[in-house]
Amino acid sequence: MSIQWYPGHMHKASKEMIETLPLVNVVIEVLDARIPYSSSNPFIGELCTEKPYIKLLNKTDLADPEITLQWQEYFEQRSNTKTLALDLKNHDPSKQIIDLINKLSPQKEGRNTLAMVTGIPNVGKSTLINCLAGKHITKTGDEPAVTKGQQRINLRNGIMLLDTPGILWPKIENPQGSYRLGTTGAIKDTAVSYEDLAYFGAEFLLEKYPERLIERYNILQLPKTEIELLELIGAQRGCLRAGGRVDLERVSTIFINELRAGMLGPLGFETPEVIEAELEQVAIIKAEKEEREKLRLEKAAARRRKAKANRK
Ligand code: G4P
């Protein structure tokens, strides 16, 4: 699955963000701690190699703590990058974040430090900004009818926040990344079916967290395949069609909602070790696509030559 989901306003917002970058003193990227790699914006990282960079791994209440630590160590290998693991839903980390901003970018000549807050939709940017501002700020959003452009929020402590809309990049070429974004809820439901996500989620849990399935669904003997698992849960939850067959769509929705809500325990969908292999996979997919495109163009040129020859 390669998701191509890039509404027009995201293109505009992305351009606007890149244009403002030279004015920015510190970049704050909010990530989903369950998927720190798949929820990172590769372009911003590349554009900001020289700038102080704070990666906030949020939703740690839903993430595997050991894996979150691995990611923090991995990200902090880059000299100007610092990380914080947060649970914005339950804890206010304002002081820690403000101290870190001041440490990375001390104020110059009484001017405000401009800190850009970026991140894909649904990672917790608004929750963070409300927390730092100490009040509710209208969402700079990815939804229609809310502020779409950037907005500045003066924290009145020498720091000015630059709030940017949630942006997903134009094409998510890594199939694993697409599934992880869908499963955790970053990509809106319209783009991917719950059934596809549930197969992915069930396979992942069977491999990495089988004990959580046993505990949550009271299963004595785990099945081998994701379909069997969903059928078992479906039968248990009474998701049945006429004739007694399991309604896979219904059980998939239940399963994904439970997973997203943390009912299967804190999860880590990816570790830093996956990066290399997945980048290689993306390179192969790209090369194959380019080869197919080349062949298509060659065939089209050959057809045109033949048609021209026939006309003579
Ligand atoms: P965004 O601006 O990046 O799009 O994200 P936003 O702050 O709107 O947060 C998206 C959802 O994630 C919200 O839930 C928010 O409450 C939730 N959230 C933020 N931080 C955390 C966290 O640390 N842990 C957990 N579990 N959830 C978090 P919602 O259902 O959309 O709204 P609501 O529950 O606040 O009503």
CSV table of C-alpha atoms and ligand atoms in Angstrom, one decimal:
chain,number,residue,atom,x,y,z
A,1,MET,CA,0.0,0.0,0.0
A,2,SER,CA,1.4,3.4,-1.0
A,3,ILE,CA,-0.8,6.2,0.3
A,4,GLN,CA,-1.2,9.2,-1.9
A,5,TRP,CA,-3.2,11.6,0.2
A,6,TYR,CA,-2.3,15.2,0.0
A,7,PRO,CA,-5.1,17.7,0.0
A,8,GLY,CA,-4.3,21.0,-1.7
A,9,HIS,CA,-4.1,23.0,1.5
A,10,MET,CA,-1.2,20.7,2.7
A,11,HIS,CA,0.8,21.6,-0.4
A,12,LYS,CA,0.4,25.3,0.3
A,13,ALA,CA,1.1,24.8,4.0
A,14,SER,CA,4.2,22.9,3.3
A,15,LYS,CA,5.5,25.6,0.9
A,16,GLU,CA,4.7,28.3,3.5
A,17,MET,CA,6.6,26.4,6.2
A,18,ILE,CA,9.7,26.0,4.1
A,19,GLU,CA,9.6,29.7,3.3
A,20,THR,CA,9.5,30.7,7.0
A,21,LEU,CA,12.3,28.4,8.0
A,22,PRO,CA,15.1,30.9,7.7
A,23,LEU,CA,13.5,33.1,10.4
A,24,VAL,CA,13.1,30.2,12.8
A,25,ASN,CA,15.5,29.7,15.7
A,26,VAL,CA,14.4,26.3,17.0
A,27,VAL,CA,12.3,23.6,15.3
A,28,ILE,CA,10.0,21.6,17.5
A,29,GLU,CA,8.8,18.4,15.8
A,30,VAL,CA,6.0,16.6,17.6
A,31,LEU,CA,6.1,12.8,16.9
A,32,ASP,CA,3.9,9.9,17.8
A,33,ALA,CA,6.0,7.9,20.2
A,34,ARG,CA,4.5,4.6,18.8
A,35,ILE,CA,5.9,5.5,15.3
A,36,PRO,CA,8.7,8.0,15.7
A,37,TYR,CA,10.1,7.2,12.2
A,38,SER,CA,6.9,7.0,10.3
A,39,SER,CA,5.6,10.2,11.9
A,40,SER,CA,8.8,12.2,11.2
A,41,ASN,CA,8.7,14.7,8.3
A,42,PRO,CA,11.8,13.7,6.2
A,43,PHE,CA,11.9,17.1,4.4
A,44,ILE,CA,12.0,19.3,7.4
A,45,GLY,CA,14.8,17.2,9.0
A,46,GLU,CA,16.9,17.6,5.8
A,47,LEU,CA,16.2,21.3,5.6
A,48,CYS,CA,17.2,22.0,9.2
A,49,THR,CA,20.5,20.2,9.6
A,50,GLU,CA,22.1,23.3,11.2
A,51,LYS,CA,19.2,24.5,13.4
A,52,PRO,CA,18.5,23.4,17.0
A,53,TYR,CA,15.9,20.7,16.7
A,54,ILE,CA,13.6,19.3,19.5
A,55,LYS,CA,11.9,16.1,18.8
A,56,LEU,CA,9.0,15.5,21.2
A,57,LEU,CA,7.9,11.9,21.4
A,58,ASN,CA,4.3,12.3,22.5
A,59,LYS,CA,1.6,9.8,23.5
A,60,THR,CA,4.1,7.8,25.6
A,61,ASP,CA,1.1,6.5,27.5
A,62,LEU,CA,0.4,4.5,24.4
A,63,ALA,CA,4.0,3.6,23.5
A,64,ASP,CA,6.4,0.9,24.6
A,65,PRO,CA,8.8,2.7,27.0
A,66,GLU,CA,11.8,0.6,26.1
A,67,ILE,CA,11.4,1.4,22.4
A,68,THR,CA,10.8,5.1,23.1
A,69,LEU,CA,14.2,5.2,24.9
A,70,GLN,CA,15.9,3.5,21.9
A,71,TRP,CA,14.5,6.3,19.7
A,72,GLN,CA,15.6,9.0,22.0
A,73,GLU,CA,19.1,7.7,21.9
A,74,TYR,CA,19.0,7.3,18.2
A,75,PHE,CA,17.7,10.9,17.5
A,76,GLU,CA,20.2,12.5,20.0
A,77,GLN,CA,23.1,11.1,18.0
A,78,ARG,CA,22.6,14.2,15.8
A,79,SER,CA,24.5,16.9,17.5
A,80,ASN,CA,21.9,19.7,17.5
A,81,THR,CA,18.9,17.4,18.3
A,82,LYS,CA,17.4,16.9,21.8
A,83,THR,CA,14.4,14.8,22.6
A,84,LEU,CA,11.7,14.6,25.3
A,85,ALA,CA,9.3,11.8,25.9
A,86,LEU,CA,5.8,13.2,26.7
A,87,ASP,CA,2.3,12.2,27.6
A,88,LEU,CA,0.6,15.5,26.9
A,89,LYS,CA,-2.8,14.1,27.7
A,90,ASN,CA,-1.9,13.6,31.4
A,91,HIS,CA,1.2,15.7,32.2
A,92,ASP,CA,2.1,19.3,31.6
A,93,PRO,CA,5.7,19.5,30.4
A,94,SER,CA,5.8,23.3,29.7
A,95,LYS,CA,8.7,24.0,32.1
A,96,GLN,CA,10.9,21.3,30.6
A,97,ILE,CA,10.2,22.4,27.1
A,98,ILE,CA,10.7,26.1,27.7
A,99,ASP,CA,14.0,25.4,29.5
A,100,LEU,CA,15.2,23.3,26.6
A,101,ILE,CA,14.2,26.0,24.0
A,102,ASN,CA,16.2,28.6,26.1
A,103,LYS,CA,19.1,26.3,26.4
A,104,LEU,CA,19.3,25.5,22.7
A,105,SER,CA,18.6,29.0,21.5
A,106,PRO,CA,19.4,31.7,24.1
A,107,GLN,CA,17.6,35.0,23.4
A,108,LYS,CA,19.5,37.6,21.5
A,109,GLU,CA,19.3,41.3,22.1
A,110,GLY,CA,15.9,41.1,23.8
A,111,ARG,CA,14.3,39.6,20.7
A,112,ASN,CA,11.9,36.7,20.9
A,113,THR,CA,13.1,33.2,20.1
A,114,LEU,CA,11.0,31.9,17.3
A,115,ALA,CA,10.1,28.3,17.8
A,116,MET,CA,8.3,26.5,15.0
A,117,VAL,CA,6.0,23.7,16.0
A,118,THR,CA,5.6,21.1,13.3
A,119,GLY,CA,4.2,17.6,13.0
A,120,ILE,CA,1.8,15.4,11.0
A,121,PRO,CA,-1.9,15.6,11.9
A,122,ASN,CA,-3.1,14.2,15.2
A,123,VAL,CA,0.3,13.9,17.0
A,124,GLY,CA,-0.7,16.5,19.6
A,125,LYS,CA,0.6,19.8,18.3
A,126,SER,CA,-2.5,21.7,19.5
A,127,THR,CA,-2.5,20.0,22.9
A,128,LEU,CA,1.2,21.1,23.2
A,129,ILE,CA,0.5,24.7,22.2
A,130,ASN,CA,-2.4,25.0,24.5
A,131,CYS,CA,-0.2,23.6,27.3
A,132,LEU,CA,2.6,26.1,26.6
A,133,ALA,CA,0.2,29.0,26.2
A,134,GLY,CA,-1.7,28.1,29.3
A,135,LYS,CA,-5.0,28.6,27.4
A,136,HIS,CA,-7.0,27.3,24.4
A,137,ILE,CA,-5.7,28.5,21.1
A,138,THR,CA,-7.7,28.1,17.9
A,139,LYS,CA,-6.4,25.1,16.1
A,140,THR,CA,-4.1,25.7,13.1
A,141,GLY,CA,-5.6,22.9,11.4
A,142,ASP,CA,-5.8,20.2,8.9
A,143,GLU,CA,-9.6,20.2,9.1
A,144,PRO,CA,-11.8,22.5,7.0
A,145,ALA,CA,-13.2,25.6,8.9
A,146,VAL,CA,-10.2,26.0,11.2
A,147,THR,CA,-7.2,28.3,10.7
A,148,LYS,CA,-5.2,26.9,7.8
A,149,GLY,CA,-2.2,29.2,7.7
A,150,GLN,CA,0.6,29.7,10.2
A,151,GLN,CA,-0.1,31.6,13.4
A,152,ARG,CA,2.2,33.1,16.0
A,153,ILE,CA,1.6,32.8,19.7
A,154,ASN,CA,3.6,35.0,22.0
A,155,LEU,CA,4.3,33.1,25.2
A,156,ARG,CA,5.4,36.4,26.9
A,157,ASN,CA,8.6,34.8,28.2
A,158,GLY,CA,10.8,35.6,25.3
A,159,ILE,CA,9.5,32.8,23.2
A,160,MET,CA,7.2,33.1,20.2
A,161,LEU,CA,5.7,29.9,18.9
A,162,LEU,CA,5.0,29.5,15.2
A,163,ASP,CA,2.1,27.1,14.9
A,164,THR,CA,1.9,25.3,11.5
A,165,PRO,CA,-0.8,23.1,10.1
A,166,GLY,CA,-0.4,19.3,10.3
A,167,ILE,CA,1.3,18.2,7.1
A,168,LEU,CA,1.7,14.7,5.7
A,169,TRP,CA,4.1,14.5,2.8
A,170,PRO,CA,2.9,14.1,-0.7
A,171,LYS,CA,3.6,10.5,-1.1
A,172,ILE,CA,4.3,7.9,1.6
A,173,GLU,CA,6.4,5.5,-0.3
A,174,ASN,CA,7.2,3.1,2.5
A,175,PRO,CA,4.4,0.6,2.6
A,176,GLN,CA,5.1,-0.3,6.3
A,177,GLY,CA,5.1,3.4,7.2
A,178,SER,CA,1.7,3.8,5.5
A,179,TYR,CA,0.2,1.0,7.5
A,180,ARG,CA,1.6,2.3,10.8
A,181,LEU,CA,0.2,5.8,10.2
A,182,GLY,CA,-3.2,4.3,9.4
A,183,THR,CA,-3.2,1.9,12.3
A,184,THR,CA,-2.3,4.6,14.9
A,185,GLY,CA,-4.8,7.0,13.4
A,186,ALA,CA,-2.6,9.7,11.8
A,187,ILE,CA,-4.2,9.1,8.4
A,188,LYS,CA,-7.9,9.7,8.2
A,189,ASP,CA,-10.1,6.7,7.9
A,190,THR,CA,-11.3,7.6,4.4
A,191,ALA,CA,-7.9,6.8,3.0
A,192,VAL,CA,-7.5,3.2,4.2
A,193,SER,CA,-10.0,0.5,5.1
A,194,TYR,CA,-10.2,-0.7,8.6
A,195,GLU,CA,-10.0,-4.3,7.4
A,196,ASP,CA,-6.6,-3.7,5.8
A,197,LEU,CA,-5.4,-2.0,8.9
A,198,ALA,CA,-6.7,-4.8,11.1
A,199,TYR,CA,-4.8,-7.4,9.1
A,200,PHE,CA,-1.6,-5.4,9.5
A,201,GLY,CA,-2.3,-4.7,13.3
A,202,ALA,CA,-3.2,-8.4,14.0
A,203,GLU,CA,0.0,-9.7,12.2
A,204,PHE,CA,2.1,-7.2,14.1
A,205,LEU,CA,0.7,-8.1,17.5
A,206,LEU,CA,0.9,-11.8,16.8
A,207,GLU,CA,4.6,-11.4,16.1
A,208,LYS,CA,5.7,-8.7,18.6
A,209,TYR,CA,3.1,-8.7,21.5
A,210,PRO,CA,1.3,-12.1,21.5
A,211,GLU,CA,0.9,-12.0,25.3
A,212,ARG,CA,-1.2,-8.8,25.0
A,213,LEU,CA,-3.7,-10.6,22.7
A,214,ILE,CA,-3.9,-13.5,25.1
A,215,GLU,CA,-4.6,-11.1,27.9
A,216,ARG,CA,-7.1,-8.8,26.2
A,217,TYR,CA,-9.1,-11.5,24.4
A,218,ASN,CA,-8.8,-14.4,26.8
A,219,ILE,CA,-7.3,-16.6,24.2
A,220,LEU,CA,-5.9,-19.9,25.3
A,221,GLN,CA,-4.2,-20.9,22.1
A,222,LEU,CA,-3.2,-18.1,19.7
A,223,PRO,CA,-4.0,-18.8,16.1
A,224,LYS,CA,-1.2,-18.6,13.5
A,225,THR,CA,-2.7,-16.1,11.0
A,226,GLU,CA,-4.2,-12.7,11.3
A,227,ILE,CA,-7.4,-13.7,9.6
A,228,GLU,CA,-7.9,-16.6,12.1
A,229,LEU,CA,-7.3,-14.2,15.0
A,230,LEU,CA,-9.8,-11.6,13.7
A,231,GLU,CA,-12.4,-14.4,13.1
A,232,LEU,CA,-11.8,-15.5,16.7
A,233,ILE,CA,-12.3,-12.0,18.2
A,234,GLY,CA,-15.2,-11.5,15.9
A,235,ALA,CA,-17.0,-14.6,17.1
A,236,GLN,CA,-16.3,-13.7,20.7
A,237,ARG,CA,-17.7,-10.2,20.2
A,238,GLY,CA,-20.8,-11.3,18.3
A,239,CYS,CA,-19.7,-9.7,15.0
A,240,LEU,CA,-21.6,-12.2,12.9
A,241,ARG,CA,-23.4,-12.0,9.5
A,242,ALA,CA,-26.5,-14.0,8.6
A,243,GLY,CA,-25.4,-17.6,8.3
A,244,GLY,CA,-23.0,-17.2,11.2
A,245,ARG,CA,-20.0,-15.9,9.3
A,246,VAL,CA,-17.8,-13.4,11.0
A,247,ASP,CA,-18.3,-9.8,9.8
A,248,LEU,CA,-14.7,-8.9,9.2
A,249,GLU,CA,-15.4,-5.2,8.7
A,250,ARG,CA,-17.1,-4.9,12.0
A,251,VAL,CA,-14.5,-6.8,14.0
A,252,SER,CA,-11.7,-4.9,12.2
A,253,THR,CA,-13.2,-1.6,13.3
A,254,ILE,CA,-13.5,-2.8,16.9
A,255,PHE,CA,-9.9,-4.2,16.9
A,256,ILE,CA,-8.3,-1.0,15.4
A,257,ASN,CA,-10.2,1.3,17.8
A,258,GLU,CA,-9.1,-0.8,20.8
A,259,LEU,CA,-5.5,-0.8,19.5
A,260,ARG,CA,-5.6,3.0,19.0
A,261,ALA,CA,-7.0,3.6,22.4
A,262,GLY,CA,-4.2,1.6,24.1
A,263,MET,CA,-6.4,-1.3,25.2
A,264,LEU,CA,-3.8,-3.7,23.9
A,265,GLY,CA,-1.2,-2.0,26.0
A,266,PRO,CA,1.6,0.4,25.1
A,267,LEU,CA,3.1,-0.5,21.7
A,268,GLY,CA,6.2,0.3,19.7
A,269,PHE,CA,5.6,-0.3,16.0
A,270,GLU,CA,9.1,0.4,14.8
A,271,THR,CA,12.7,0.5,16.2
A,272,PRO,CA,15.7,2.4,14.8
A,273,GLU,CA,17.0,-0.8,13.2
A,274,VAL,CA,14.1,-0.9,10.7
A,275,ILE,CA,15.2,2.3,9.0
A,276,GLU,CA,18.0,1.0,6.9
A,277,ALA,CA,16.0,-2.0,5.6
A,278,GLU,CA,12.9,0.1,4.9
A,279,LEU,CA,14.9,2.7,3.0
A,280,GLU,CA,16.3,0.0,0.9
A,281,GLN,CA,12.8,-1.3,0.2
A,282,VAL,CA,11.7,2.2,-0.8
A,283,ALA,CA,14.7,2.5,-3.1
A,284,ILE,CA,13.7,-0.9,-4.8
A,285,ILE,CA,10.0,0.2,-5.1
A,286,LYS,CA,11.1,3.5,-6.7
A,287,ALA,CA,13.5,1.8,-9.1
A,288,GLU,CA,10.8,-0.6,-10.2
A,289,LYS,CA,8.4,2.2,-10.7
A,290,GLU,CA,10.9,4.2,-12.8
A,291,GLU,CA,11.6,1.1,-14.9
A,292,ARG,CA,7.8,0.5,-15.5
A,293,GLU,CA,7.5,4.2,-16.5
A,294,LYS,CA,10.5,3.9,-18.8
A,295,LEU,CA,9.0,0.9,-20.5
A,296,ARG,CA,5.6,2.6,-20.8
A,297,LEU,CA,7.2,5.6,-22.5
A,298,GLU,CA,9.2,3.4,-24.8
A,299,LYS,CA,6.0,1.5,-25.8
A,300,ALA,CA,4.1,4.7,-26.4
A,301,ALA,CA,7.0,6.1,-28.6
A,302,ALA,CA,7.1,2.8,-30.5
A,303,ARG,CA,3.3,3.0,-31.1
A,304,ARG,CA,3.6,6.6,-32.3
A,305,ARG,CA,6.4,5.6,-34.7
A,306,LYS,CA,4.3,2.7,-36.1
A,307,ALA,CA,1.3,4.9,-36.5
A,308,LYS,CA,3.4,7.5,-38.4
A,309,ALA,CA,4.9,4.8,-40.6
A,310,ASN,CA,1.4,3.5,-41.4
A,311,ARG,CA,0.2,7.0,-42.4
A,312,LYS,CA,3.0,7.3,-45.1
B,1,G4P,P1,-2.7,17.9,16.3
B,1,G4P,O1,-2.9,19.3,16.7
B,1,G4P,O2,-1.3,17.5,16.1
B,1,G4P,O3,-3.6,17.5,15.1
B,1,G4P,O4,-3.2,17.0,17.5
B,1,G4P,P2,-4.2,17.3,18.7
B,1,G4P,O5,-3.4,18.2,19.7
B,1,G4P,O6,-5.5,17.8,18.2
B,1,G4P,O7,-4.3,15.9,19.4
B,1,G4P,C1,-4.9,14.8,18.6
B,1,G4P,C2,-5.5,13.8,19.6
B,1,G4P,O8,-4.5,13.2,20.4
B,1,G4P,C3,-6.5,14.5,20.6
B,1,G4P,O9,-7.5,13.5,20.9
B,1,G4P,C4,-5.6,14.6,21.8
B,1,G4P,O10,-6.4,14.7,23.0
B,1,G4P,C5,-4.8,13.4,21.7
B,1,G4P,N1,-3.5,13.4,22.5
B,1,G4P,C6,-2.6,14.5,22.5
B,1,G4P,N2,-1.6,14.1,23.3
B,1,G4P,C7,-1.8,12.9,23.8
B,1,G4P,C8,-1.1,12.0,24.6
B,1,G4P,O11,0.0,12.2,25.1
B,1,G4P,N3,-1.7,10.8,24.8
B,1,G4P,C9,-2.9,10.4,24.2
B,1,G4P,N4,-3.3,9.2,24.5
B,1,G4P,N5,-3.6,11.2,23.4
B,1,G4P,C10,-3.0,12.4,23.2
B,1,G4P,P3,-8.9,13.6,20.3
B,1,G4P,O12,-9.6,12.3,20.5
B,1,G4P,O13,-8.8,14.1,18.8
B,1,G4P,O14,-9.6,14.7,21.1
B,1,G4P,P4,-9.8,14.8,22.6
B,1,G4P,O15,-9.6,13.4,23.2
B,1,G4P,O16,-8.8,15.8,23.2
B,1,G4P,O17,-11.2,15.3,22.7
